Tab-separated table of C-alpha atoms in Angstrom:
chain	number	residue	atom	x	y	z
A	1	MET	CA	3.865	-20.458	1.422
A	2	GLU	CA	0.850	-21.441	3.548
A	3	LYS	CA	-2.346	-21.242	1.477
A	4	ILE	CA	-4.052	-18.988	4.010
A	5	ILE	CA	-1.252	-16.416	3.739
A	6	ALA	CA	-1.363	-16.582	-0.065
A	7	GLU	CA	-5.110	-15.918	0.113
A	8	LEU	CA	-4.590	-12.921	2.359
A	9	ILE	CA	-1.945	-11.517	-0.008
A	10	GLU	CA	-4.332	-12.033	-2.926
A	11	GLN	CA	-7.050	-10.100	-1.086
A	12	LEU	CA	-4.653	-7.275	-0.211
A	13	GLU	CA	-3.566	-6.975	-3.847
A	14	LYS	CA	-7.082	-5.770	-4.642
A	15	LEU	CA	-6.409	-2.550	-2.735
A	16	PRO	CA	-5.608	0.439	-4.960
A	17	GLY	CA	-1.897	1.007	-5.552
A	18	ILE	CA	-0.942	-2.225	-3.783
A	19	GLY	CA	1.156	-4.579	-5.910
A	20	PRO	CA	2.254	-8.127	-5.025
A	21	LYS	CA	5.320	-6.982	-3.051
A	22	ALA	CA	3.425	-4.402	-1.001
A	23	ALA	CA	0.586	-6.880	-0.379
A	24	GLN	CA	3.119	-9.417	0.878
A	25	ARG	CA	4.707	-6.845	3.184
A	26	ILE	CA	1.307	-5.870	4.630
A	27	ALA	CA	0.235	-9.508	5.064
A	28	TYR	CA	3.387	-10.300	7.024
A	29	TYR	CA	2.898	-7.133	9.035
A	30	PHE	CA	-0.576	-8.372	10.007
A	31	LEU	CA	0.796	-11.765	11.023
A	32	ASN	CA	3.619	-10.186	12.975
A	33	THR	CA	1.737	-7.423	14.752
A	34	SER	CA	-0.362	-7.551	17.916
A	35	ARG	CA	-3.956	-8.725	17.716
A	36	GLN	CA	-4.899	-5.444	19.336
A	37	SER	CA	-3.503	-3.180	16.638
A	38	VAL	CA	-5.007	-5.301	13.876
A	39	ALA	CA	-8.376	-5.199	15.672
A	40	SER	CA	-8.061	-1.441	15.990
A	41	LEU	CA	-7.468	-1.056	12.244
A	42	LEU	CA	-10.333	-3.371	11.332
A	43	LYS	CA	-12.594	-1.425	13.692
A	44	SER	CA	-11.651	1.859	12.000
A	45	VAL	CA	-12.603	0.427	8.610
A	46	ALA	CA	-15.914	-0.944	9.928
A	47	ASN	CA	-16.703	2.276	11.823
A	48	ALA	CA	-16.014	4.450	8.812
A	49	LYS	CA	-18.037	2.201	6.513
A	50	ASP	CA	-20.930	2.062	8.974
A	51	SER	CA	-21.212	5.747	9.698
A	52	ILE	CA	-20.349	7.337	6.361
A	53	LYS	CA	-23.101	8.208	3.874
A	54	PHE	CA	-23.403	10.715	1.036
A	55	CYS	CA	-24.048	14.398	1.775
A	56	GLN	CA	-27.584	15.187	0.582
A	57	LYS	CA	-26.484	18.505	-0.832
A	58	CYS	CA	-23.211	17.744	-2.611
A	59	GLY	CA	-22.608	13.973	-2.670
A	60	ASN	CA	-19.405	14.137	-0.600
A	61	TYR	CA	-18.913	11.617	2.207
A	62	ALA	CA	-20.733	12.737	5.352
A	63	VAL	CA	-21.587	11.515	8.840
A	64	GLN	CA	-24.669	13.742	9.156
A	65	ASN	CA	-27.099	14.650	6.361
A	66	LEU	CA	-24.704	17.396	5.316
A	67	CYS	CA	-20.923	17.035	4.984
A	68	SER	CA	-18.511	19.176	6.960
A	69	ILE	CA	-18.049	21.547	3.999
A	70	CYS	CA	-21.753	22.084	3.187
A	71	SER	CA	-22.514	22.652	6.871
A	72	ASN	CA	-19.692	25.172	7.269
A	73	SER	CA	-21.221	28.662	7.269
A	74	GLN	CA	-17.850	30.235	6.438
A	75	ARG	CA	-17.766	28.792	2.917
A	76	ASN	CA	-18.554	31.034	-0.061
A	77	LYS	CA	-21.986	29.908	-1.262
A	78	ASN	CA	-21.676	31.664	-4.622
A	79	LEU	CA	-18.869	29.418	-5.845
A	80	LEU	CA	-19.516	25.826	-6.826
A	81	CYS	CA	-16.793	23.368	-7.783
A	82	VAL	CA	-17.914	20.241	-9.656
A	83	VAL	CA	-15.729	17.163	-9.087
A	84	GLU	CA	-16.052	13.495	-10.006
A	85	GLN	CA	-15.290	11.806	-6.664
A	86	PRO	CA	-15.190	12.643	-2.942
A	87	LYS	CA	-11.437	12.003	-2.972
A	88	ASP	CA	-10.944	14.811	-5.512
A	89	ILE	CA	-12.062	17.256	-2.821
A	90	ILE	CA	-9.085	16.450	-0.584
A	91	GLY	CA	-6.483	17.792	-3.007
A	92	ILE	CA	-8.484	20.931	-3.793
A	93	GLU	CA	-9.015	21.603	-0.080
A	94	ALA	CA	-5.299	21.045	0.557
A	95	SER	CA	-4.452	23.669	-2.075
A	96	GLY	CA	-6.302	26.255	0.030
A	97	LYS	CA	-7.323	28.013	-3.210
A	98	PHE	CA	-11.044	27.261	-3.110
A	99	LEU	CA	-13.389	28.306	-0.347
A	100	GLY	CA	-16.742	27.637	-2.027
A	101	LEU	CA	-19.001	24.594	-2.093
A	102	TYR	CA	-18.761	21.350	-4.056
A	103	LEU	CA	-20.914	19.058	-6.122
A	104	VAL	CA	-19.658	15.487	-6.411
A	105	LEU	CA	-20.889	13.874	-9.630
A	106	GLY	CA	-20.031	10.339	-8.546
A	107	GLY	CA	-18.084	9.570	-11.730
A	108	GLN	CA	-17.747	10.688	-15.342
A	109	ILE	CA	-19.814	10.100	-18.444
A	110	ASN	CA	-18.360	6.917	-19.886
A	111	PRO	CA	-20.270	5.036	-22.617
A	112	ILE	CA	-17.882	2.056	-22.423
A	113	ASP	CA	-18.711	1.509	-18.736
A	114	ASN	CA	-22.339	2.342	-19.548
A	115	ILE	CA	-22.353	5.445	-17.337
A	116	GLY	CA	-24.580	8.180	-18.743
A	117	PRO	CA	-25.548	11.619	-17.385
A	118	ASP	CA	-28.461	10.097	-15.432
A	119	ASP	CA	-26.033	7.943	-13.423
A	120	LEU	CA	-24.299	11.078	-12.147
A	121	ARG	CA	-25.564	13.870	-9.878
A	122	ILE	CA	-26.174	16.199	-12.817
A	123	ASN	CA	-29.849	16.689	-11.963
A	124	LEU	CA	-28.880	17.610	-8.407
A	125	LEU	CA	-26.400	20.090	-9.872
A	126	LEU	CA	-29.040	21.654	-12.159
A	127	LYS	CA	-31.478	21.871	-9.242
A	128	ARG	CA	-28.862	23.675	-7.131
A	129	VAL	CA	-28.046	26.022	-10.006
A	130	GLN	CA	-31.735	26.893	-10.146
A	131	GLU	CA	-32.309	27.258	-6.412
A	132	GLU	CA	-29.053	28.755	-5.164
A	133	ASN	CA	-27.397	32.036	-5.951
A	134	ILE	CA	-24.330	30.723	-7.776
A	135	SER	CA	-22.035	33.152	-9.573
A	136	GLU	CA	-19.357	30.728	-10.807
A	137	ILE	CA	-19.182	27.016	-11.482
A	138	ILE	CA	-15.690	25.542	-11.713
A	139	LEU	CA	-15.683	22.279	-13.633
A	140	ALA	CA	-12.943	20.192	-11.998
A	141	THR	CA	-13.577	16.824	-13.651
A	142	ASN	CA	-10.484	14.864	-14.636
A	143	LEU	CA	-8.332	16.023	-17.517
A	144	ASN	CA	-8.923	12.875	-19.566
A	145	LEU	CA	-11.332	12.318	-22.450
A	146	GLU	CA	-14.293	11.276	-20.274
A	147	GLY	CA	-13.669	14.159	-17.865
A	148	GLU	CA	-13.658	16.631	-20.749
A	149	VAL	CA	-16.841	15.138	-22.217
A	150	THR	CA	-18.518	15.353	-18.807
A	151	ALA	CA	-17.413	18.976	-18.326
A	152	ASN	CA	-18.697	19.924	-21.783
A	153	TYR	CA	-22.006	18.128	-21.235
A	154	ILE	CA	-22.551	20.025	-17.974
A	155	LYS	CA	-21.596	23.343	-19.563
A	156	ASP	CA	-24.115	22.762	-22.370
A	157	LYS	CA	-26.850	21.745	-19.925
A	158	ILE	CA	-26.370	24.866	-17.825
A	159	THR	CA	-26.031	27.327	-20.705
A	160	GLN	CA	-29.128	25.873	-22.450
A	161	ASN	CA	-31.190	27.604	-19.766
A	162	GLN	CA	-31.401	31.330	-20.465
A	163	ALA	CA	-31.841	31.971	-16.725
A	164	ASN	CA	-28.258	30.850	-16.157
A	165	SER	CA	-26.662	33.289	-18.593
A	166	LYS	CA	-25.068	35.286	-15.786
A	167	ILE	CA	-23.269	32.293	-14.297
A	168	LYS	CA	-19.572	32.132	-15.141
A	169	ILE	CA	-18.552	28.577	-16.082
A	170	THR	CA	-14.850	27.789	-15.839
A	171	ARG	CA	-12.570	24.768	-16.243
A	172	ILE	CA	-9.517	24.056	-14.079
A	173	ALA	CA	-6.306	24.854	-15.965
A	174	SER	CA	-4.337	22.241	-17.880
A	175	GLY	CA	-0.556	22.505	-18.170
A	176	LEU	CA	2.722	21.216	-16.807
A	177	PRO	CA	2.683	19.982	-13.181
A	178	ALA	CA	4.684	22.021	-10.660
A	179	GLY	CA	8.299	20.909	-10.506
A	180	SER	CA	8.179	18.976	-13.776
A	181	ASP	CA	10.672	18.981	-16.668
A	182	ILE	CA	9.570	20.066	-20.127
A	183	GLU	CA	11.742	17.254	-21.508
A	184	PHE	CA	9.535	14.597	-19.948
A	185	ALA	CA	6.136	16.162	-20.610
A	186	ASP	CA	3.856	14.484	-23.155
A	187	GLU	CA	2.935	16.449	-26.268
A	188	ILE	CA	-0.728	16.930	-25.330
A	189	THR	CA	0.208	18.486	-21.988
A	190	LEU	CA	2.868	20.625	-23.670
A	191	GLY	CA	0.359	21.728	-26.329
A	192	ARG	CA	-2.108	22.760	-23.640
A	193	ALA	CA	0.641	24.471	-21.644
A	194	ILE	CA	1.409	26.577	-24.711
A	195	ASP	CA	-2.255	27.174	-25.649
A	196	PHE	CA	-3.091	28.377	-22.173
A	197	ARG	CA	0.147	30.254	-21.471
A	198	THR	CA	-0.319	33.218	-19.146
A	199	LYS	CA	1.315	36.640	-19.195
A	200	ILE	CA	3.906	37.158	-16.484
B	1	MET	CA	-12.589	15.865	5.943
B	2	GLU	CA	-14.901	13.881	8.231
B	3	LYS	CA	-13.059	12.941	11.447
B	4	ILE	CA	-13.908	9.257	11.072
B	5	ILE	CA	-12.243	9.147	7.638
B	6	ALA	CA	-9.174	10.965	8.976
B	7	GLU	CA	-8.938	8.372	11.752
B	8	LEU	CA	-9.130	5.527	9.245
B	9	ILE	CA	-6.389	7.120	7.122
B	10	GLU	CA	-4.245	7.521	10.251
B	11	GLN	CA	-4.685	3.826	11.058
B	12	LEU	CA	-3.830	2.785	7.495
B	13	GLU	CA	-0.639	4.857	7.566
B	14	LYS	CA	0.696	2.438	10.176
B	15	LEU	CA	0.914	-0.298	7.539
B	16	PRO	CA	4.424	-0.879	6.178
B	17	GLY	CA	5.230	1.068	3.016
B	18	ILE	CA	1.962	3.005	3.168
B	19	GLY	CA	2.391	6.786	3.168
B	20	PRO	CA	-0.326	9.427	3.626
B	21	LYS	CA	-1.333	9.418	-0.069
B	22	ALA	CA	-1.597	5.642	-0.317
B	23	ALA	CA	-3.498	5.485	3.000
B	24	GLN	CA	-5.949	8.058	1.656
B	25	ARG	CA	-6.434	6.087	-1.548
B	26	ILE	CA	-7.091	2.867	0.386
B	27	ALA	CA	-9.484	4.586	2.826
B	28	TYR	CA	-11.561	5.962	-0.042
B	29	TYR	CA	-11.459	2.563	-1.712
B	30	PHE	CA	-12.966	1.046	1.442
B	31	LEU	CA	-15.704	3.681	1.539
B	32	ASN	CA	-16.444	3.260	-2.138
B	33	THR	CA	-16.398	-0.521	-2.398
B	34	SER	CA	-19.085	-3.053	-1.559
B	35	ARG	CA	-19.560	-4.154	2.038
B	36	GLN	CA	-19.080	-7.693	0.799
B	37	SER	CA	-15.575	-7.227	-0.571
B	38	VAL	CA	-14.462	-5.312	2.528
B	39	ALA	CA	-15.894	-8.084	4.722
B	40	SER	CA	-14.069	-10.648	2.616
B	41	LEU	CA	-10.740	-8.855	3.112
B	42	LEU	CA	-11.290	-8.453	6.860
B	43	LYS	CA	-12.154	-12.134	7.063
B	44	SER	CA	-8.919	-13.079	5.298
B	45	VAL	CA	-6.907	-11.050	7.803
B	46	ALA	CA	-8.754	-12.567	10.776
B	47	ASN	CA	-8.535	-16.092	9.347
B	48	ALA	CA	-4.828	-15.828	8.704
B	49	LYS	CA	-4.163	-14.341	12.135
B	50	ASP	CA	-6.291	-16.985	13.843
B	51	SER	CA	-4.859	-20.024	12.130
B	52	ILE	CA	-1.205	-19.105	11.708
B	53	LYS	CA	1.352	-20.115	14.335
B	54	PHE	CA	5.090	-20.758	14.268
B	55	CYS	CA	6.466	-24.008	12.832
B	56	GLN	CA	7.894	-26.004	15.749
B	57	LYS	CA	10.876	-27.072	13.706
B	58	CYS	CA	11.960	-23.903	11.897
B	59	GLY	CA	9.976	-20.921	13.210
B	60	ASN	CA	8.326	-20.162	9.840
B	61	TYR	CA	4.599	-19.397	9.773
B	62	ALA	CA	2.557	-22.605	9.793
B	63	VAL	CA	-1.030	-23.807	9.996
B	64	GLN	CA	-0.095	-27.214	11.436
B	65	ASN	CA	2.744	-27.959	13.861
B	66	LEU	CA	5.117	-28.061	10.906
B	67	CYS	CA	5.194	-25.549	8.051
B	68	SER	CA	4.680	-26.569	4.429
B	69	ILE	CA	8.455	-26.644	3.836
B	70	CYS	CA	9.430	-28.714	6.894
B	71	SER	CA	6.642	-31.188	6.139
B	72	ASN	CA	7.666	-31.547	2.487
B	73	SER	CA	9.554	-34.836	2.118
B	74	GLN	CA	11.094	-33.659	-1.161
B	75	ARG	CA	13.292	-31.046	0.529
B	76	ASN	CA	17.005	-31.703	1.013
B	77	LYS	CA	17.388	-32.325	4.767
B	78	ASN	CA	21.159	-31.867	4.693
B	79	LEU	CA	20.972	-28.172	3.799
B	80	LEU	CA	19.863	-25.586	6.314
B	81	CYS	CA	19.339	-21.919	5.516
B	82	VAL	CA	19.226	-19.527	8.487
B	83	VAL	CA	17.093	-16.406	7.953
B	84	GLU	CA	15.875	-13.625	10.223
B	85	GLN	CA	12.161	-13.515	9.386
B	86	PRO	CA	9.486	-15.710	7.779
B	87	LYS	CA	9.169	-13.146	4.965
B	88	ASP	CA	12.822	-13.700	4.021
B	89	ILE	CA	11.891	-17.229	2.980
B	90	ILE	CA	9.582	-16.013	0.212
B	91	GLY	CA	12.348	-14.396	-1.839
B	92	ILE	CA	14.696	-17.360	-1.436
B	93	GLU	CA	11.932	-19.787	-2.435
B	94	ALA	CA	11.101	-17.593	-5.446
B	95	SER	CA	14.742	-17.787	-6.593
B	96	GLY	CA	14.358	-21.561	-6.904
B	97	LYS	CA	18.034	-21.913	-5.908
B	98	PHE	CA	17.529	-23.505	-2.505
B	99	LEU	CA	15.759	-26.787	-1.880
B	100	GLY	CA	16.806	-27.456	1.722
B	101	LEU	CA	15.214	-26.560	5.045
B	102	TYR	CA	15.113	-23.287	6.969
B	103	LEU	CA	15.623	-21.961	10.452
B	104	VAL	CA	13.932	-18.640	11.183
B	105	LEU	CA	15.763	-16.765	13.940
B	106	GLY	CA	12.963	-14.297	14.574
B	107	GLY	CA	15.219	-11.252	14.292
B	108	GLN	CA	18.852	-10.217	14.554
B	109	ILE	CA	21.141	-9.558	17.495
B	110	ASN	CA	20.638	-5.881	18.229
B	111	PRO	CA	21.920	-4.407	21.520
B	112	ILE	CA	20.172	-1.077	20.869
B	113	ASP	CA	16.778	-2.790	20.707
B	114	ASN	CA	17.897	-5.040	23.579
B	115	ILE	CA	17.712	-8.212	21.472
B	116	GLY	CA	20.353	-10.750	22.427
B	117	PRO	CA	21.080	-14.319	21.215
B	118	ASP	CA	18.606	-15.746	23.756
B	119	ASP	CA	15.758	-13.787	22.148
B	120	LEU	CA	16.381	-15.591	18.855
B	121	ARG	CA	15.968	-19.274	17.910
B	122	ILE	CA	19.697	-19.932	18.195
B	123	ASN	CA	19.245	-22.715	20.771
B	124	LEU	CA	16.743	-24.411	18.449
B	125	LEU	CA	19.321	-24.099	15.659
B	126	LEU	CA	22.089	-25.649	17.801
B	127	LYS	CA	19.732	-28.464	18.839
B	128	ARG	CA	18.941	-29.196	15.198
B	129	VAL	CA	22.629	-29.106	14.264
B	130	GLN	CA	23.208	-31.721	16.959
B	131	GLU	CA	20.262	-33.973	16.129
B	132	GLU	CA	20.031	-33.741	12.351
B	133	ASN	CA	22.461	-34.745	9.661
B	134	ILE	CA	23.296	-31.295	8.303
B	135	SER	CA	26.124	-30.900	5.811
B	136	GLU	CA	25.852	-27.164	5.094
B	137	ILE	CA	24.406	-24.172	6.896
B	138	ILE	CA	23.820	-21.080	4.760
B	139	LEU	CA	23.678	-17.929	6.865
B	140	ALA	CA	21.175	-15.673	5.099
B	141	THR	CA	20.756	-12.944	7.703
B	142	ASN	CA	20.532	-9.399	6.370
B	143	LEU	CA	23.608	-7.735	4.893
B	144	ASN	CA	23.611	-4.944	7.486
B	145	LEU	CA	25.745	-4.612	10.622
B	146	GLU	CA	23.341	-6.493	12.917
B	147	GLY	CA	22.859	-9.244	10.324
B	148	GLU	CA	26.633	-9.688	10.017
B	149	VAL	CA	27.048	-9.761	13.805
B	150	THR	CA	24.287	-12.375	14.062
B	151	ALA	CA	25.833	-14.502	11.308
B	152	ASN	CA	29.273	-14.349	12.972
B	153	TYR	CA	27.826	-15.187	16.376
B	154	ILE	CA	26.094	-18.260	14.953
B	155	LYS	CA	29.226	-19.339	13.066
B	156	ASP	CA	31.285	-19.103	16.288
B	157	LYS	CA	28.657	-21.013	18.299
B	158	ILE	CA	28.574	-23.865	15.794
B	159	THR	CA	32.331	-24.141	15.221
B	160	GLN	CA	33.013	-24.073	19.004
B	161	ASN	CA	31.700	-27.621	19.076
B	162	GLN	CA	34.312	-30.040	17.679
B	163	ALA	CA	31.495	-32.398	16.649
B	164	ASN	CA	30.409	-29.857	14.041
B	165	SER	CA	33.764	-29.585	12.291
B	166	LYS	CA	32.493	-31.324	9.175
B	167	ILE	CA	29.615	-28.893	8.655
B	168	LYS	CA	30.258	-26.337	5.936
B	169	ILE	CA	29.121	-22.859	7.029
B	170	THR	CA	28.510	-20.341	4.251
B	171	ARG	CA	27.223	-16.794	3.928
B	172	ILE	CA	25.015	-15.541	1.062
B	173	ALA	CA	27.027	-13.464	-1.403
B	174	SER	CA	27.243	-9.702	-1.211
B	175	GLY	CA	27.652	-7.643	-4.384
B	176	LEU	CA	25.811	-5.504	-6.895
B	177	PRO	CA	22.101	-6.271	-7.367
B	178	ALA	CA	21.055	-7.678	-10.747
B	179	GLY	CA	20.352	-4.919	-13.259
B	180	SER	CA	22.068	-2.201	-11.234
B	181	ASP	CA	24.492	0.489	-12.428
B	182	ILE	CA	28.010	0.624	-11.010
B	183	GLU	CA	27.688	4.410	-11.053
B	184	PHE	CA	24.949	4.336	-8.412
B	185	ALA	CA	26.353	1.605	-6.153
B	186	ASP	CA	27.630	2.620	-2.709
B	187	GLU	CA	31.314	2.081	-1.955
B	188	ILE	CA	30.761	-0.740	0.559
B	189	THR	CA	28.767	-2.758	-1.959
B	190	LEU	CA	31.329	-2.022	-4.671
B	191	GLY	CA	34.178	-3.042	-2.362
B	192	ARG	CA	32.455	-6.333	-1.614
B	193	ALA	CA	31.673	-6.865	-5.289
B	194	ILE	CA	35.395	-6.559	-6.012
B	195	ASP	CA	36.517	-8.647	-3.001
B	196	PHE	CA	34.196	-11.482	-3.942
B	197	ARG	CA	34.627	-11.273	-7.712
B	198	THR	CA	34.216	-14.607	-9.471
B	199	LYS	CA	36.079	-16.052	-12.429
B	200	ILE	CA	34.064	-16.157	-15.650
C-alpha cells in the first residue's frame, strides 16, 4: 500500500469506534469520492470547531454564550440534571423524559488520570444551587466506579450546606437495559436490578 | 442540539459504515479534541487526495506513475490478478498468497447503473495480455451476479483471441468463509462449497 494511504488510515484509526477495517474503508472512500464532498465534510468539521464553545451556564457545547437548552424558556428551571459530558445530553434529550436544565461536569473524578473535583464544574454547580431555585438534582454520571464516586462527592458537597436541605438529590436508575436477556447480564447489573426492583 | 453540530453529524453519516451513533461519537470527538490533532487528520486526507492518482499500468492508487506493486521488481510478472477496486488489493496482499501483478477494473459491469465494459479497464487488460508474457489470469471480481458477469465477459474476450490459448484463466474459489458455521450459510454458498469440494 502507498505510504500516504497507510498514514491516512493510521490517522483515521484514532477516531472513536473506528478500527483498522473501518479506517481503511473510510480512507478509500475519501480517495474515491469527489473533491467537493470531501471539502464539504472538512468544512463542517472546521466550522463546528471554530464556532462551538462551552455554555457559560451549564458547560454544554454552545454557539452563543448560552446553549440552546439553557436559552430555552420552556425548560423547567427547578430541575437540574448533572452529566459528565456534552454527549451524555443527547441520549437524555432523545428519551424525552427530562425537560429541566443540565450541568456538564466535563468528566469524572479519577485519581488515576489525576482529575480531582477542582478540574470539574463542581463549583459552578454549587454556585447555581445557591443562586437558582432548584428543587431536584438528578445525578446522571456514568454507572462505573468513577461515576459513582463523582455522584457521591457531589451529593456530600450539596448536603453539607444546611441551606440545601430541601433539595431532592436523585441518581439515575441502574438495572437491565431494555430488550436485554437476563442470561447475558453481568452479576453486578443483576444485583442492582434486584436491589432496585419496582412494584408493578 | 446546536445546528452546526447536527450538520457535522449529518456530513459524517455519509462515510461508509458510519451510522448515526458512530457519526455522533466522531463529531463529539472532533469538538473535544485538540485543534492540532484535527488539523493533522484533515491534512492527511488532503495530502492523500492531492498526491494519489491511478497507476498507469494497473489502475491501483499510486503516488508515482506506477504503484508500489507494479514498480516492485520482485513480483511475478507472469501472474495477473483482476480485481474491481483498489481496496480489493489490500485483502489479497494481506493473505500473502499472491505475488503477481494486478489489474484494477474500476468497477463491475452493471446495466442498472449504466456501467458497461467500456467504462472499465478491460481494454487496458487486453493490451497487457497482448504485450506481456502472462501465464495465468486470476479473475477476482466480487462473488455477486455483476462480478460473475464481469468475470465471464473478460474470460470470453481473452479466449476469443487464438493467441491467448495458452493463458490459464482462473476464478477465485467460492465456498464457506473460514470460521463459519454450516448452519448459518446461505444455500447458494453451501451449493458452491459442495460443487467445489476438494480432496483432503
